[in-house]
Tab-separated table of C-alpha atoms in Angstrom:
chain	number	residue	atom	x	y	z
D	897	UNK	CA	20.119	14.535	-7.354
D	898	UNK	CA	16.436	13.605	-7.490
D	899	UNK	CA	14.503	15.418	-4.984
D	900	UNK	CA	12.237	13.027	-1.985
D	901	UNK	CA	8.762	12.261	-2.513
D	902	UNK	CA	6.716	14.387	-1.095
D	903	UNK	CA	3.682	12.293	0.154
D	904	UNK	CA	0.107	14.224	1.210
D	905	UNK	CA	-0.443	16.480	4.029
D	906	UNK	CA	-2.173	14.283	5.056
D	907	UNK	CA	0.250	11.274	5.027
D	908	UNK	CA	2.925	13.517	5.863
D	909	UNK	CA	0.309	13.641	9.660
D	910	UNK	CA	-0.043	10.115	9.800
D	911	UNK	CA	3.828	9.451	9.621
D	912	UNK	CA	4.518	11.945	11.931
D	913	UNK	CA	2.772	10.661	14.724
D	914	UNK	CA	3.625	7.374	13.806
D	915	UNK	CA	6.987	9.086	14.123
D	916	UNK	CA	6.365	10.572	17.889
D	917	UNK	CA	5.080	6.839	18.987
D	918	UNK	CA	1.298	8.406	18.549
D	919	UNK	CA	-2.495	6.808	17.927
D	920	UNK	CA	-2.734	8.685	14.073
D	921	UNK	CA	-6.527	9.891	12.955
D	922	UNK	CA	-8.724	7.327	11.801
D	923	UNK	CA	-10.267	9.672	9.864
D	924	UNK	CA	-6.309	11.065	8.928
D	925	UNK	CA	-4.813	7.152	8.464
D	926	UNK	CA	-7.372	6.028	6.101
D	927	UNK	CA	-7.634	9.208	4.165
D	928	UNK	CA	-3.553	8.307	3.937
D	929	UNK	CA	-4.340	4.624	3.169
D	930	UNK	CA	-6.292	5.883	0.167
D	931	UNK	CA	-3.756	8.368	-1.094
D	932	UNK	CA	-0.920	5.832	-1.874
D	933	UNK	CA	-3.576	3.189	-2.599
D	934	UNK	CA	-4.334	5.904	-5.387
D	935	UNK	CA	-0.269	6.729	-5.987
D	936	UNK	CA	0.369	3.058	-6.670
D	937	UNK	CA	-2.375	2.501	-9.152
D	938	UNK	CA	-1.301	5.203	-10.725
D	939	UNK	CA	2.221	4.380	-10.964
D	940	UNK	CA	1.749	0.493	-11.460
D	941	UNK	CA	-1.756	0.780	-14.016
D	942	UNK	CA	-3.693	-2.767	-14.688
D	943	UNK	CA	-5.411	-5.207	-12.674
D	944	UNK	CA	-3.394	-8.254	-12.691
D	945	UNK	CA	-2.462	-7.678	-8.621
D	946	UNK	CA	-5.656	-6.518	-5.833
D	947	UNK	CA	-3.891	-4.574	-3.337
D	948	UNK	CA	-6.024	-5.055	0.222
D	949	UNK	CA	-5.355	-2.757	3.018
D	950	UNK	CA	-8.010	-3.129	4.896
D	951	UNK	CA	-11.156	-2.262	5.968
D	952	UNK	CA	-10.387	1.349	4.137
D	953	UNK	CA	-9.162	0.258	0.805
D	954	UNK	CA	-8.557	-1.601	-1.829
D	955	UNK	CA	-7.039	-1.103	-5.483
D	956	UNK	CA	-5.850	-3.490	-9.083
D	957	UNK	CA	-2.780	-2.713	-10.996
D	958	UNK	CA	0.367	-4.840	-12.171
D	959	UNK	CA	-0.167	-5.355	-15.893
D	960	UNK	CA	-0.918	-9.160	-16.874
D	961	UNK	CA	-4.149	-11.028	-17.411
D	962	UNK	CA	-7.525	-9.079	-15.994
D	963	UNK	CA	-9.435	-10.341	-13.118
D	964	UNK	CA	-12.924	-10.270	-12.921
D	965	UNK	CA	-15.141	-12.453	-10.769
D	966	UNK	CA	-14.181	-14.174	-7.484
D	967	UNK	CA	-11.188	-14.502	-5.235
D	968	UNK	CA	-7.869	-12.903	-7.548
D	969	UNK	CA	-5.048	-15.425	-8.172
D	970	UNK	CA	-2.960	-12.568	-7.304
D	971	UNK	CA	-3.294	-10.592	-3.841
D	972	UNK	CA	-2.048	-8.292	-1.181
D	973	UNK	CA	-3.218	-8.199	2.478
D	974	UNK	CA	-1.826	-6.261	4.758
D	975	UNK	CA	-3.422	-3.112	8.189
D	976	UNK	CA	-3.004	0.170	7.725
D	977	UNK	CA	1.165	0.699	9.537
D	978	UNK	CA	2.515	-1.526	7.079
D	979	UNK	CA	0.558	-0.101	4.337
D	980	UNK	CA	2.152	3.330	5.592
D	981	UNK	CA	5.945	2.133	6.344
D	982	UNK	CA	6.367	-0.285	3.139
D	983	UNK	CA	4.620	2.920	0.733
D	984	UNK	CA	7.013	5.378	2.300
D	985	UNK	CA	10.365	2.958	2.437
D	986	UNK	CA	10.700	3.219	6.337
D	987	UNK	CA	9.869	-1.045	6.365
D	988	UNK	CA	10.922	-3.327	2.492
D	989	UNK	CA	8.285	-5.222	1.469
D	990	UNK	CA	10.474	-8.651	2.149
D	991	UNK	CA	10.977	-7.178	6.300
D	992	UNK	CA	7.333	-6.653	6.320
D	993	UNK	CA	6.027	-9.978	4.264
D	994	UNK	CA	9.659	-12.014	6.505
D	995	UNK	CA	7.819	-10.665	8.841
D	996	UNK	CA	3.582	-11.309	8.794
D	997	UNK	CA	2.951	-7.750	7.604
D	998	UNK	CA	1.675	-9.640	4.400
D	999	UNK	CA	-0.014	-11.929	3.382
D	1000	UNK	CA	0.800	-12.088	-0.681
D	1001	UNK	CA	-0.290	-15.166	-2.966
D	1002	UNK	CA	0.228	-14.939	-6.454
D	1003	UNK	CA	3.129	-15.672	-9.145
D	1004	UNK	CA	3.005	-11.258	-9.565
D	1005	UNK	CA	1.994	-11.105	-6.217
D	1006	UNK	CA	5.165	-8.900	-5.355
D	1007	UNK	CA	5.115	-5.471	-4.919
D	1008	UNK	CA	8.762	-4.933	-4.311
D	1009	UNK	CA	9.843	-3.438	-7.521
D	1010	UNK	CA	7.202	-1.138	-7.044
D	1011	UNK	CA	7.697	0.446	-3.467
D	1012	UNK	CA	9.152	2.601	-2.119
D	1013	UNK	CA	6.166	4.775	-3.953
């Protein structure tokens, strides 16, 4: 049996605040988003999909044609709390897309095979 993923202490703190119905500290939320984006980039290297979590970060990931200029053809954008929820498995990719919490465009923009982290 595999052990559950151990998220950073910052991500754990933010998740605990959300569980308690509290507004997470802004700097902790920023750091948790960036930690999880870095984890995605490390697990799914590539440059064909841009994942944006404004205002805290953006990465490129997923193997495929490289994007270099202008608006990328494969873009995923969501808010920080939704990113934490889908990255940690508290909400499914499909649930977040169907409720409009994720905007995904392009043929490679489905990140469900890679989530949760």
